[in-house]
mmCIF file of C-alpha atoms in Angstrom:
data_model
loop_
_atom_site.group_PDB
_atom_site.id
_atom_site.type_symbol
_atom_site.label_atom_id
_atom_site.label_comp_id
_atom_site.label_asym_id
_atom_site.label_seq_id
_atom_site.Cartn_x
_atom_site.Cartn_y
_atom_site.Cartn_z
ATOM 1 C CA MET A 115 1.736 -29.090 5.620
ATOM 2 C CA GLU A 116 5.237 -28.666 6.827
ATOM 3 C CA LYS A 117 6.986 -25.375 6.658
ATOM 4 C CA ARG A 118 10.072 -25.069 4.934
ATOM 5 C CA HIS A 119 11.478 -22.541 7.508
ATOM 6 C CA LYS A 120 9.788 -22.650 10.916
ATOM 7 C CA HIS A 121 10.672 -19.514 12.623
ATOM 8 C CA VAL A 122 10.637 -17.330 9.736
ATOM 9 C CA SER A 123 8.338 -16.364 6.196
ATOM 10 C CA PRO A 124 9.573 -14.983 2.867
ATOM 11 C CA THR A 125 6.078 -12.817 2.828
ATOM 12 C CA LEU A 126 7.496 -11.017 6.217
ATOM 13 C CA ASP A 127 7.912 -7.481 5.135
ATOM 14 C CA ILE A 128 11.708 -7.017 6.480
ATOM 15 C CA MET A 129 12.567 -10.537 4.740
ATOM 16 C CA ALA A 130 10.562 -9.870 1.600
ATOM 17 C CA LYS A 131 12.844 -6.103 1.173
ATOM 18 C CA LYS A 132 15.988 -8.365 1.705
ATOM 19 C CA ILE A 133 14.798 -10.982 -1.074
ATOM 20 C CA PHE A 134 13.899 -8.409 -3.769
ATOM 21 C CA SER A 135 17.482 -6.340 -2.692
ATOM 22 C CA LEU A 136 18.736 -8.994 -5.311
ATOM 23 C CA PRO A 137 18.288 -7.655 -8.583
ATOM 24 C CA GLU A 138 19.017 -11.211 -10.222
ATOM 25 C CA VAL A 139 16.155 -12.842 -7.983
ATOM 26 C CA THR A 140 13.735 -9.824 -8.858
ATOM 27 C CA VAL A 141 14.510 -10.311 -12.496
ATOM 28 C CA ALA A 142 13.671 -13.995 -12.368
ATOM 29 C CA PHE A 143 10.567 -13.411 -10.477
ATOM 30 C CA ILE A 144 9.537 -11.036 -12.723
ATOM 31 C CA ARG A 145 10.539 -12.930 -15.849
ATOM 32 C CA ASP A 146 8.669 -15.869 -14.885
ATOM 33 C CA ILE A 147 5.611 -14.353 -13.682
ATOM 34 C CA LEU A 148 5.131 -11.782 -16.451
ATOM 35 C CA ASP A 149 7.008 -13.484 -19.000
ATOM 36 C CA LEU A 150 8.639 -10.637 -19.878
ATOM 37 C CA ASP A 151 11.998 -10.623 -21.682
ATOM 38 C CA VAL A 152 14.013 -9.119 -18.852
ATOM 39 C CA VAL A 153 17.542 -9.168 -18.503
ATOM 40 C CA ASP A 154 18.359 -6.718 -15.707
ATOM 41 C CA ALA A 155 16.634 -4.486 -13.506
ATOM 42 C CA GLN A 156 17.259 -1.543 -10.744
ATOM 43 C CA ILE A 157 15.506 -1.816 -7.360
ATOM 44 C CA LEU A 158 14.209 1.733 -6.995
ATOM 45 C CA GLU A 159 12.297 1.210 -3.781
ATOM 46 C CA GLY A 160 12.146 -1.492 -1.095
ATOM 47 C CA THR A 161 15.859 -2.528 -0.911
ATOM 48 C CA GLN A 162 16.443 -0.685 2.400
ATOM 49 C CA LEU A 163 16.000 -2.611 6.279
ATOM 50 C CA HIS A 164 15.214 0.310 8.477
ATOM 51 C CA LYS A 165 14.653 -0.164 11.924
ATOM 52 C CA LYS A 166 11.966 2.026 13.340
ATOM 53 C CA ASP A 167 8.826 1.911 15.369
ATOM 54 C CA PHE A 168 6.080 0.282 13.830
ATOM 55 C CA ASP A 169 2.045 0.978 13.955
ATOM 56 C CA GLU A 170 1.093 -2.580 15.176
ATOM 57 C CA ASP A 171 -2.664 -1.853 14.075
ATOM 58 C CA GLU A 172 -1.377 -1.218 10.465
ATOM 59 C CA LEU A 173 1.433 -3.270 10.395
ATOM 60 C CA PHE A 174 0.169 -6.519 8.169
ATOM 61 C CA SER A 175 -2.109 -4.563 5.971
ATOM 62 C CA THR A 176 0.509 -4.528 3.362
ATOM 63 C CA SER A 177 4.015 -5.879 4.058
ATOM 64 C CA VAL A 178 6.016 -4.896 1.304
ATOM 65 C CA ASP A 179 6.383 -2.458 -1.737
ATOM 66 C CA VAL A 180 9.170 -3.085 -4.239
ATOM 67 C CA ARG A 181 9.707 -0.897 -7.109
ATOM 68 C CA ALA A 182 11.979 -2.291 -9.971
ATOM 69 C CA LYS A 183 13.040 -0.754 -13.191
ATOM 70 C CA LEU A 184 13.883 -3.022 -15.972
ATOM 71 C CA ASN A 185 16.384 -2.891 -18.492
ATOM 72 C CA ASP A 186 13.789 -1.922 -21.021
ATOM 73 C CA GLY A 187 12.603 1.058 -18.885
ATOM 74 C CA THR A 188 9.401 -0.769 -17.841
ATOM 75 C CA GLU A 189 8.779 -0.450 -14.087
ATOM 76 C CA VAL A 190 7.094 -2.718 -12.428
ATOM 77 C CA ILE A 191 5.645 -2.846 -8.835
ATOM 78 C CA ILE A 192 5.879 -5.888 -6.310
ATOM 79 C CA GLU A 193 3.868 -5.934 -3.451
ATOM 80 C CA ILE A 194 3.000 -8.653 -0.750
ATOM 81 C CA GLN A 195 -0.694 -8.795 1.111
ATOM 82 C CA VAL A 196 -0.572 -10.768 4.061
ATOM 83 C CA ARG A 197 -4.249 -10.227 5.198
ATOM 84 C CA LYS A 198 -7.236 -10.039 3.063
ATOM 85 C CA GLN A 199 -8.833 -6.674 2.160
ATOM 86 C CA HIS A 200 -11.805 -5.981 0.220
ATOM 87 C CA TYR A 201 -10.578 -2.680 -1.452
ATOM 88 C CA PHE A 202 -6.994 -4.462 -2.385
ATOM 89 C CA LEU A 203 -7.432 -4.110 -5.869
ATOM 90 C CA ASN A 204 -8.738 -0.777 -6.017
ATOM 91 C CA ARG A 205 -5.557 0.098 -4.116
ATOM 92 C CA PHE A 206 -3.297 -1.826 -6.079
ATOM 93 C CA HIS A 207 -4.940 -0.115 -8.964
ATOM 94 C CA TYR A 208 -3.884 3.686 -7.631
ATOM 95 C CA TYR A 209 -0.653 2.399 -6.812
ATOM 96 C CA LEU A 210 0.197 1.486 -10.514
ATOM 97 C CA ALA A 211 -1.440 4.703 -11.823
ATOM 98 C CA ASN A 212 -0.119 6.973 -9.446
ATOM 99 C CA GLN A 213 3.463 5.884 -10.242
ATOM 100 C CA LEU A 214 2.495 6.401 -13.586
ATOM 101 C CA VAL A 215 1.611 9.949 -13.002
ATOM 102 C CA GLU A 216 4.635 10.782 -10.983
ATOM 103 C CA ASN A 217 6.929 9.528 -13.755
ATOM 104 C CA VAL A 218 5.252 11.669 -16.277
ATOM 105 C CA GLN A 219 5.356 14.713 -13.702
ATOM 106 C CA GLN A 220 9.128 14.186 -13.697
ATOM 107 C CA LEU A 221 9.665 14.239 -17.217
ATOM 108 C CA ARG A 222 7.765 17.570 -16.792
ATOM 109 C CA GLN A 223 10.273 18.901 -14.665
ATOM 110 C CA GLN A 224 12.968 17.787 -16.314
ATOM 111 C CA GLY A 225 11.644 20.190 -19.197
ATOM 112 C CA GLN A 226 10.595 17.360 -21.750
ATOM 113 C CA THR A 227 7.123 18.193 -21.900
ATOM 114 C CA HIS A 228 7.224 17.848 -25.533
ATOM 115 C CA LYS A 229 8.501 14.344 -25.165
ATOM 116 C CA MET A 230 6.804 13.125 -22.106
ATOM 117 C CA TYR A 231 4.469 10.836 -23.520
ATOM 118 C CA GLU A 232 6.986 9.504 -26.295
ATOM 119 C CA GLN A 233 9.646 8.809 -22.856
ATOM 120 C CA MET A 234 6.918 7.791 -20.666
ATOM 121 C CA GLU A 235 7.148 3.648 -19.986
ATOM 122 C CA PRO A 236 4.322 1.286 -18.811
ATOM 123 C CA VAL A 237 3.893 0.339 -15.002
ATOM 124 C CA TYR A 238 3.029 -2.904 -14.260
ATOM 125 C CA GLY A 239 2.382 -4.962 -11.154
ATOM 126 C CA ILE A 240 2.637 -8.183 -9.275
ATOM 127 C CA ALA A 241 0.624 -8.824 -6.101
ATOM 128 C CA ILE A 242 1.592 -11.703 -3.712
ATOM 129 C CA LEU A 243 -1.445 -12.435 -1.545
ATOM 130 C CA GLU A 244 -1.225 -14.916 1.319
ATOM 131 C CA LYS A 245 -5.551 -15.023 1.403
ATOM 132 C CA SER A 246 -7.691 -15.433 -1.954
ATOM 133 C CA LEU A 247 -8.892 -12.431 -3.655
ATOM 134 C CA LEU A 248 -9.870 -13.604 -7.119
ATOM 135 C CA LEU A 249 -12.466 -16.141 -5.732
ATOM 136 C CA ASP A 250 -14.163 -16.720 -8.894
ATOM 137 C CA GLU A 251 -10.337 -18.228 -10.648
ATOM 138 C CA GLU A 252 -9.290 -21.653 -9.447
ATOM 139 C CA ALA A 253 -5.706 -20.968 -11.006
ATOM 140 C CA ALA A 254 -2.997 -19.994 -8.291
ATOM 141 C CA ILE A 255 -1.652 -17.352 -10.554
ATOM 142 C CA ASN A 256 -3.645 -15.089 -12.814
ATOM 143 C CA LYS A 257 -2.683 -12.545 -14.989
ATOM 144 C CA TYR A 258 -4.489 -9.740 -16.900
ATOM 145 C CA TRP A 259 -3.883 -7.403 -19.751
ATOM 146 C CA LEU A 260 -6.095 -4.790 -21.601
ATOM 147 C CA THR A 261 -7.476 -6.981 -24.772
ATOM 148 C CA ASN A 262 -10.102 -5.948 -27.257
ATOM 149 C CA SER A 263 -13.370 -7.524 -25.905
ATOM 150 C CA ARG A 264 -14.373 -9.036 -29.192
ATOM 151 C CA SER A 265 -11.269 -10.316 -30.768
ATOM 152 C CA GLY A 266 -9.012 -10.663 -27.679
ATOM 153 C CA LYS A 267 -5.895 -8.680 -29.123
ATOM 154 C CA GLN A 268 -4.182 -6.849 -26.604
ATOM 155 C CA LEU A 269 -4.124 -3.230 -26.666
ATOM 156 C CA LYS A 270 -0.659 -2.349 -27.165
ATOM 157 C CA ALA A 271 1.563 1.172 -27.473
ATOM 158 C CA TYR A 272 4.428 2.396 -28.963
ATOM 159 C CA TYR A 273 7.314 3.598 -26.439
ATOM 160 C CA LYS A 274 10.750 5.183 -27.131
ATOM 161 C CA ASN A 275 12.977 2.874 -29.040
ATOM 162 C CA GLY A 276 10.427 1.452 -31.169
ATOM 163 C CA LYS A 277 8.779 -0.649 -27.888
ATOM 164 C CA HIS A 278 5.361 -1.922 -28.917
ATOM 165 C CA GLN A 279 3.624 -3.541 -25.680
ATOM 166 C CA ASN A 280 0.571 -3.720 -23.566
ATOM 167 C CA LEU A 281 -0.397 -0.269 -21.871
ATOM 168 C CA LEU A 282 -1.110 -2.293 -18.489
ATOM 169 C CA GLN A 283 -0.208 -5.840 -17.263
ATOM 170 C CA VAL A 284 -0.733 -7.210 -13.679
ATOM 171 C CA ALA A 285 -0.553 -10.575 -12.140
ATOM 172 C CA PHE A 286 -1.565 -11.932 -8.725
ATOM 173 C CA LEU A 287 0.284 -15.185 -6.895
ATOM 174 C CA GLU A 288 -2.660 -16.842 -4.329
ATOM 175 C CA LEU A 289 -0.694 -18.504 -2.253
ATOM 176 C CA ASP A 290 -3.496 -20.323 -0.404
ATOM 177 C CA LYS A 291 -4.667 -21.909 -3.773
ATOM 178 C CA TYR A 292 -1.637 -23.777 -4.432
ATOM 179 C CA ASN A 293 -2.756 -27.428 -4.146
ATOM 180 C CA LYS A 294 -5.878 -26.407 -5.921
ATOM 181 C CA ASP A 295 -4.197 -25.627 -9.188
ATOM 182 C CA GLU A 296 -2.897 -28.382 -11.258
ATOM 183 C CA ASN A 297 -1.662 -26.567 -14.225
ATOM 184 C CA LEU A 298 1.100 -24.556 -13.071
ATOM 185 C CA THR A 299 4.206 -24.380 -14.571
ATOM 186 C CA ASP A 300 7.420 -25.729 -13.139
ATOM 187 C CA ALA A 301 8.570 -21.732 -12.555
ATOM 188 C CA GLY A 302 5.419 -20.650 -11.229
ATOM 189 C CA ARG A 303 5.110 -23.574 -8.839
ATOM 190 C CA GLN A 304 8.501 -22.959 -7.209
ATOM 191 C CA TRP A 305 7.526 -19.324 -6.591
ATOM 192 C CA LEU A 306 4.386 -20.439 -5.078
ATOM 193 C CA GLU A 307 6.565 -22.927 -2.622
ATOM 194 C CA PHE A 308 8.985 -20.432 -1.817
ATOM 195 C CA PHE A 309 6.545 -17.432 -0.705
ATOM 196 C CA GLY A 310 4.205 -20.106 0.676
ATOM 197 C CA ASN A 311 6.984 -21.258 2.720
ATOM 198 C CA LEU A 312 6.112 -24.844 1.564
ATOM 199 C CA PRO A 313 8.878 -27.694 0.657
ATOM 200 C CA PHE A 314 10.080 -27.824 -2.967
ATOM 201 C CA THR A 315 8.560 -30.551 -5.070
ATOM 202 C CA LYS A 316 11.695 -29.820 -7.331
ATOM 203 C CA ALA A 317 15.179 -28.377 -7.054
ATOM 204 C CA PRO A 318 14.738 -24.735 -7.404
ATOM 205 C CA SER A 319 16.170 -22.664 -9.897
ATOM 206 C CA GLN A 320 19.404 -20.751 -9.148
ATOM 207 C CA ALA A 321 17.602 -17.305 -8.172
ATOM 208 C CA VAL A 322 14.903 -19.109 -5.898
ATOM 209 C CA ALA A 323 17.500 -21.050 -4.008
ATOM 210 C CA HIS A 324 19.415 -17.804 -3.767
ATOM 211 C CA ALA A 325 16.683 -16.201 -2.354
ATOM 212 C CA ASP A 326 15.858 -18.829 -0.210
ATOM 213 C CA SER A 327 19.196 -19.052 1.439
ATOM 214 C CA LEU A 328 18.446 -15.357 2.699
ATOM 215 C CA LEU A 329 15.845 -17.037 5.181
ATOM 216 C CA ASP A 330 18.788 -18.994 6.455
ATOM 217 C CA SER A 331 19.193 -16.898 10.187
ATOM 218 C CA SER A 332 23.148 -17.835 10.118
ATOM 219 C CA SER A 333 23.327 -15.626 6.757
ATOM 220 C CA TRP A 334 21.819 -12.511 8.902
ATOM 221 C CA THR A 335 23.864 -9.575 10.501
ATOM 222 C CA LYS A 336 23.303 -9.114 14.115
ATOM 223 C CA GLU A 337 21.308 -6.097 13.467
ATOM 224 C CA GLU A 338 19.361 -7.932 10.828
ATOM 225 C CA LYS A 339 18.662 -10.404 13.262
ATOM 226 C CA THR A 340 17.678 -8.063 15.798
ATOM 227 C CA MET A 341 15.057 -6.482 13.288
ATOM 228 C CA ILE A 342 13.596 -9.822 12.061
ATOM 229 C CA ASP A 343 13.040 -11.340 15.463
ATOM 230 C CA GLU A 344 11.518 -8.100 16.870
ATOM 231 C CA ARG A 345 9.101 -8.298 13.487
ATOM 232 C CA ILE A 346 8.086 -11.893 14.368
ATOM 233 C CA ARG A 347 7.489 -11.050 17.717
ATOM 234 C CA ILE A 348 5.424 -7.996 16.685
ATOM 235 C CA GLN A 349 3.652 -10.338 14.135
ATOM 236 C CA GLU A 350 2.519 -13.179 17.041
ATOM 237 C CA ASN A 351 1.642 -10.516 19.201
ATOM 238 C CA TYR A 352 -0.887 -8.905 16.292
ATOM 239 C CA ASP A 353 -2.208 -12.499 15.361
ATOM 240 C CA MET A 354 -2.937 -13.541 19.274
ATOM 241 C CA THR A 355 -4.580 -10.162 19.738
ATOM 242 C CA LEU A 356 -6.484 -10.662 16.730
ATOM 243 C CA GLU A 357 -7.703 -14.011 17.402
ATOM 244 C CA THR A 358 -8.536 -12.946 20.648
ATOM 245 C CA ALA A 359 -11.102 -10.298 19.359
ATOM 246 C CA ILE A 360 -12.749 -12.817 16.967
ATOM 247 C CA ASP A 361 -13.167 -15.474 19.728
ATOM 248 C CA GLU A 362 -14.715 -12.218 22.123
ATOM 249 C CA ALA A 363 -17.003 -11.392 19.105
ATOM 250 C CA ARG A 364 -17.914 -14.691 18.508
ATOM 251 C CA GLU A 365 -18.965 -15.582 21.913
ATOM 252 C CA GLU A 366 -20.659 -12.022 22.487
ATOM 253 C CA GLY A 367 -22.598 -13.007 19.129
ATOM 254 C CA LEU A 368 -23.458 -16.458 20.915
ATOM 255 C CA GLU A 369 -24.615 -15.178 24.215
ATOM 256 C CA GLN A 370 -26.815 -12.270 22.529
ATOM 257 C CA GLY A 371 -28.152 -15.332 20.452
ATOM 258 C CA ARG A 372 -28.841 -16.919 23.859
ATOM 259 C CA LYS A 373 -30.477 -14.281 25.401
ATOM 260 C CA GLN A 374 -32.988 -13.629 22.278
ATOM 261 C CA LEU A 375 -33.967 -17.398 22.794
ATOM 262 C CA VAL A 376 -34.806 -17.096 25.985
ATOM 263 C CA CYS A 377 -37.114 -13.692 25.774
ATOM 264 C CA LYS A 378 -39.178 -15.753 23.188
#
């Protein structure tokens, strides 16, 4: 399928950081995917584009890690995964749990030990995956939360200001399932089209259109263009190296198979 932008992808880490640096885009994304009543958000991590040297062997295991604090205090971690990893779920779970622990430790350091459980806020997660991970699910967008195994009712906890919500909530967008899911909402479909770099089937919302405008190279600063071009070059080199290694391994396997047949 034709790409919306031929030379850059929204899942490129440096582009994703630029996209999620816009609070209005992050708010709309979280609202649409987690179905939360989000009014505003503060971007705590993942907003800065830094020029640095990268380890090409580890470049594309995880592209970006964005952490946003919503107007009600809830934190949401957004991560983009461009390479399939068998233990990604384990690592993503660790990230969420670790952030929750870090937040509580900060409360303790502030001397709020008597109120730290009252003051702690839930930490949710959204993972954008280029390659399917949930192979038993046909849907392109899947959401999970804690429920009672018998009644299906959500396990909710009380937080400050009378807030009563689920302890944990995570969502997964699997971009390669886009054409297989016929039950998408308009909001879900446009985010899959956006991050999948696919043509929009309907006019995108204001937030998605704003995010898409950032992929227009004419809007980049000279420094951004230099960094983005370098990241694209590194990714292309990485992809070619990986493809060569796979081809060589396949050929080596075929050669070993031929030798074994000759020996029989």
